Tab-separated table of C-alpha atoms in Angstrom:
chain	number	residue	atom	x	y	z
A	10	ASP	CA	152.376	108.370	98.975
A	11	ALA	CA	154.741	110.572	100.879
A	12	MET	CA	153.000	111.447	104.476
A	13	VAL	CA	155.842	113.462	105.959
A	14	ILE	CA	157.756	115.671	103.559
A	15	GLN	CA	160.863	117.949	104.409
A	16	ASN	CA	162.308	120.337	102.018
A	17	PRO	CA	165.176	120.720	101.283
A	18	ARG	CA	166.805	117.349	101.606
A	19	TYR	CA	170.149	118.942	101.735
A	20	GLN	CA	170.780	122.558	102.939
A	21	VAL	CA	174.257	124.345	102.657
A	22	THR	CA	174.498	127.850	104.414
A	23	GLN	CA	176.949	130.010	105.893
A	24	PHE	CA	178.064	130.570	109.543
A	25	GLY	CA	175.661	133.050	110.886
A	26	LYS	CA	173.219	133.363	107.812
A	27	PRO	CA	169.738	132.405	108.937
A	28	VAL	CA	168.170	129.361	107.509
A	29	THR	CA	164.714	127.756	107.471
A	30	LEU	CA	163.887	124.162	107.216
A	31	SER	CA	160.151	122.938	106.314
A	32	CYS	CA	158.162	120.394	107.081
A	33	SER	CA	154.762	119.434	105.723
A	34	GLN	CA	152.306	116.392	106.368
A	35	THR	CA	149.343	114.788	104.880
A	36	LEU	CA	148.519	112.880	107.694
A	37	ASN	CA	146.365	115.658	109.413
A	38	HIS	CA	148.164	114.811	112.707
A	39	ASN	CA	147.857	117.046	115.584
A	40	VAL	CA	151.631	117.110	116.826
A	41	MET	CA	154.735	117.844	114.824
A	42	TYR	CA	158.002	117.477	116.206
A	43	TRP	CA	161.698	118.702	115.396
A	44	TYR	CA	164.830	116.506	116.151
A	45	GLN	CA	168.150	117.068	115.696
A	46	GLN	CA	170.526	114.217	114.994
A	47	LYS	CA	174.167	114.687	114.769
A	48	SER	CA	176.463	111.883	112.955
A	49	SER	CA	176.145	108.661	114.833
A	50	GLN	CA	174.147	109.965	117.705
A	51	ALA	CA	170.443	109.508	118.718
A	52	PRO	CA	167.884	112.083	117.653
A	53	LYS	CA	167.482	114.986	120.225
A	54	LEU	CA	163.847	116.483	120.328
A	55	LEU	CA	164.250	120.225	119.807
A	56	PHE	CA	160.776	121.177	120.355
A	57	HIS	CA	157.036	119.973	119.338
A	58	TYR	CA	153.558	121.473	118.487
A	59	TYR	CA	150.334	120.177	119.855
A	60	ASP	CA	148.082	121.803	117.441
A	61	LYS	CA	149.189	125.577	117.899
A	62	ASP	CA	150.658	124.926	121.471
A	63	PHE	CA	154.571	125.156	121.216
A	64	ASN	CA	156.524	123.276	123.773
A	65	ASN	CA	160.043	123.800	123.796
A	66	GLU	CA	162.860	121.561	125.325
A	67	ALA	CA	164.483	123.011	128.307
A	68	ASP	CA	167.683	122.624	126.552
A	69	THR	CA	166.892	123.656	123.002
A	70	PRO	CA	169.287	126.579	122.251
A	71	ASP	CA	167.414	130.236	121.657
A	72	ASN	CA	169.155	130.260	118.297
A	73	PHE	CA	166.408	127.705	117.148
A	74	GLN	CA	162.885	128.713	116.396
A	75	SER	CA	159.851	127.195	115.129
A	76	ARG	CA	156.673	128.421	113.515
A	77	ARG	CA	153.397	126.383	112.724
A	78	PRO	CA	151.215	128.653	110.679
A	79	ASN	CA	148.564	125.771	109.808
A	80	THR	CA	147.899	121.878	110.752
A	81	SER	CA	149.933	120.934	107.780
A	82	PHE	CA	153.203	122.707	107.786
A	83	CYS	CA	155.901	123.336	110.506
A	84	PHE	CA	159.216	125.199	110.279
A	85	LEU	CA	162.427	125.151	111.812
A	86	ASP	CA	164.222	128.346	111.930
A	87	ILE	CA	167.928	128.728	112.874
A	88	ARG	CA	168.868	132.234	113.464
A	89	SER	CA	172.552	132.171	113.406
A	90	PRO	CA	173.865	128.915	112.366
A	91	GLY	CA	177.078	127.735	114.160
A	92	LEU	CA	179.486	125.187	113.039
A	93	GLY	CA	177.975	122.917	115.606
A	94	ASP	CA	174.423	123.137	114.567
A	95	ALA	CA	175.574	121.087	111.220
A	96	ALA	CA	173.223	117.903	111.671
A	97	MET	CA	170.245	115.895	110.065
A	98	TYR	CA	167.137	117.473	111.130
A	99	LEU	CA	163.947	115.168	111.364
A	100	CYS	CA	160.398	116.287	111.320
A	101	ALA	CA	157.948	113.860	112.734
A	102	THR	CA	154.203	113.773	113.603
A	103	SER	CA	151.949	111.942	115.404
A	104	ARG	CA	148.092	112.043	115.796
A	105	ASP	CA	148.127	112.760	119.607
A	106	LEU	CA	150.517	112.934	122.579
A	107	ALA	CA	148.603	109.898	124.374
A	108	GLY	CA	151.966	107.883	124.226
A	109	ILE	CA	150.376	104.973	122.450
A	110	GLU	CA	150.538	106.903	118.858
A	111	THR	CA	153.621	105.997	116.791
A	112	GLN	CA	155.642	109.010	115.214
A	113	TYR	CA	156.018	108.930	111.923
A	114	PHE	CA	159.419	110.300	110.711
A	115	GLY	CA	160.152	112.572	107.739
A	116	PRO	CA	163.142	111.927	105.445
A	117	GLY	CA	165.368	114.695	107.016
A	118	THR	CA	167.073	117.814	106.179
A	119	ARG	CA	170.835	117.370	106.156
A	120	LEU	CA	172.313	120.792	107.025
A	121	LEU	CA	175.833	121.660	106.193
A	122	VAL	CA	177.163	124.991	107.830
A	123	LEU	CA	180.417	126.364	106.022
B	8	GLU	CA	165.634	112.682	134.127
B	9	LEU	CA	164.746	109.335	131.776
B	10	LYS	CA	168.228	107.669	130.469
B	11	VAL	CA	168.065	105.210	128.104
B	12	GLU	CA	170.911	102.871	127.234
B	13	GLN	CA	171.382	100.238	124.465
B	14	ASN	CA	173.800	97.323	124.217
B	15	PRO	CA	175.817	96.915	122.616
B	16	LEU	CA	176.569	99.983	120.415
B	17	PHE	CA	177.933	97.910	117.557
B	18	LEU	CA	177.350	94.431	116.689
B	19	SER	CA	178.719	92.524	113.698
B	20	MET	CA	176.922	89.542	112.637
B	21	GLN	CA	176.975	86.459	110.786
B	22	GLU	CA	174.378	85.642	108.321
B	23	GLY	CA	172.099	82.922	109.724
B	24	LYS	CA	173.045	83.584	113.376
B	25	ASN	CA	170.709	84.975	115.992
B	26	TYR	CA	171.477	87.861	117.912
B	27	THR	CA	169.688	90.123	120.775
B	28	ILE	CA	169.964	93.845	121.266
B	29	TYR	CA	169.292	95.218	124.925
B	30	CYS	CA	167.440	98.764	125.583
B	31	ASN	CA	167.674	99.558	129.567
B	32	TYR	CA	165.935	102.562	130.857
B	33	SER	CA	166.073	104.298	134.146
B	34	THR	CA	162.527	105.579	134.879
B	35	THR	CA	159.215	103.873	135.079
B	36	SER	CA	157.666	103.627	131.520
B	37	ASP	CA	155.213	101.201	129.869
B	38	ARG	CA	155.583	102.448	126.417
B	39	LEU	CA	158.610	101.407	124.127
B	40	TYR	CA	159.437	102.028	120.334
B	41	TRP	CA	161.760	100.325	118.161
B	42	TYR	CA	163.231	102.141	115.235
B	43	ARG	CA	165.476	101.175	112.271
B	44	GLN	CA	167.376	103.491	110.563
B	45	ASP	CA	169.438	103.204	107.217
B	46	PRO	CA	172.658	105.342	106.753
B	47	GLY	CA	171.701	108.612	105.596
B	48	LYS	CA	168.070	107.932	105.881
B	49	SER	CA	165.068	108.852	108.296
B	50	LEU	CA	163.664	106.517	111.335
B	51	GLU	CA	161.362	103.975	110.123
B	52	SER	CA	158.978	102.599	112.994
B	53	LEU	CA	159.577	98.885	113.471
B	54	PHE	CA	157.565	98.033	116.937
B	55	VAL	CA	155.463	100.012	119.716
B	56	LEU	CA	155.331	98.078	122.855
B	57	LEU	CA	152.531	99.297	125.332
B	58	SER	CA	152.628	97.155	128.233
B	59	ASN	CA	154.523	94.707	130.470
B	60	GLY	CA	155.090	91.620	128.764
B	61	ALA	CA	154.325	92.962	125.389
B	62	VAL	CA	155.710	90.805	122.550
B	63	LYS	CA	155.698	92.136	118.934
B	64	GLN	CA	157.265	90.187	115.738
B	65	GLU	CA	157.575	91.036	112.224
B	66	GLY	CA	159.702	88.844	110.039
B	67	ARG	CA	163.282	87.932	111.410
B	68	LEU	CA	162.742	90.666	114.433
B	69	MET	CA	161.033	90.175	117.689
B	70	ALA	CA	160.518	92.751	120.247
B	71	SER	CA	159.639	92.457	123.954
B	72	LEU	CA	158.978	94.499	126.971
B	73	ASP	CA	159.506	93.636	130.489
B	74	THR	CA	158.601	97.263	132.439
B	75	LYS	CA	159.310	95.925	135.822
B	76	ALA	CA	162.961	95.285	134.941
B	77	ARG	CA	163.002	98.212	132.629
B	78	LEU	CA	164.390	96.237	129.782
B	79	SER	CA	163.325	95.750	126.214
B	80	THR	CA	165.062	93.401	123.788
B	81	LEU	CA	165.003	93.247	119.898
B	82	HIS	CA	165.855	89.895	118.884
B	83	ILE	CA	167.133	88.908	115.302
B	84	THR	CA	166.675	85.206	114.032
B	85	ALA	CA	168.795	84.101	111.094
B	86	ALA	CA	170.560	87.479	110.470
B	87	VAL	CA	170.658	88.372	106.724
B	88	HIS	CA	172.243	91.278	105.164
B	89	ASP	CA	169.278	93.519	104.426
B	90	LEU	CA	169.121	93.837	108.170
B	91	SER	CA	172.272	95.837	108.294
B	92	ALA	CA	171.111	99.133	109.807
B	93	THR	CA	171.066	101.223	113.107
B	94	TYR	CA	168.320	100.262	115.675
B	95	PHE	CA	167.138	102.497	118.249
B	96	CYS	CA	164.900	102.198	120.845
B	97	ALA	CA	162.748	105.174	122.382
B	98	VAL	CA	161.048	105.374	125.592
B	99	ASP	CA	157.933	107.348	126.180
B	100	ARG	CA	158.573	109.866	129.076
B	101	GLY	CA	154.902	109.584	130.491
B	102	LYS	CA	151.771	111.721	130.064
B	103	ALA	CA	153.331	114.163	132.902
B	104	ALA	CA	156.157	114.923	130.203
B	105	GLY	CA	153.754	115.155	127.373
B	106	ASN	CA	154.701	111.912	126.278
B	107	LYS	CA	157.735	112.657	124.618
B	108	LEU	CA	160.408	109.930	123.553
B	109	THR	CA	163.948	109.760	124.608
B	110	PHE	CA	165.986	108.018	122.448
B	111	GLY	CA	168.422	105.369	123.177
B	112	GLY	CA	172.375	105.937	121.535
B	113	GLY	CA	171.542	103.150	118.856
B	114	THR	CA	172.696	100.107	118.097
B	115	ARG	CA	175.005	99.877	114.644
B	116	VAL	CA	174.246	96.294	113.072
B	117	LEU	CA	176.192	94.972	110.214
B	118	VAL	CA	175.572	91.631	108.809
B	119	LYS	CA	178.452	89.943	106.997
B	120	PRO	CA	178.020	86.968	104.594
């Protein structure tokens, strides 16, 4: 029944070692989002895809990249993780950007940087 | 820039009593969402409020939106332990901003027996 799936659920990486987080959806939604949530903080939007169109938030560091090879999958690449990048990374989807569409969140990937 | 503030940041509740969480935002928006997050878990959608005066209720939770006051409230009636969680409001930034969401800082709720 899972609609938004994230893998892995927990990821440990070393300082500076590239890491990729995965998100897939069975909802056939047009929009996929990546959020970063640090401990006891609100989720912060990093970027989103509307279909194949990529939209980066102005304050998202260059260290964070994303790919969406098809409707179902979206990846978050962290090129050189720093200690400050340790966080929960949440993927979300919505049918459209129209504002009335609920965002459905995946279970998240908790990233630890050693 | 849209700012979203929640009050209080932490709420210790007694079972059976009523409480309210407030969500204020700084610029015009007529779409607001409430989410629940359990520790270490993802966000679960509670309510979508799409117009001024909108009121939604589910079980012991009721949410309302006053777009003129730029205020939403989440009211908890007769709190029970399983409502312990962190509650986030999120405001739609509007069509010009791609209808992206800005989240409030969250209200951590602990319901004690």
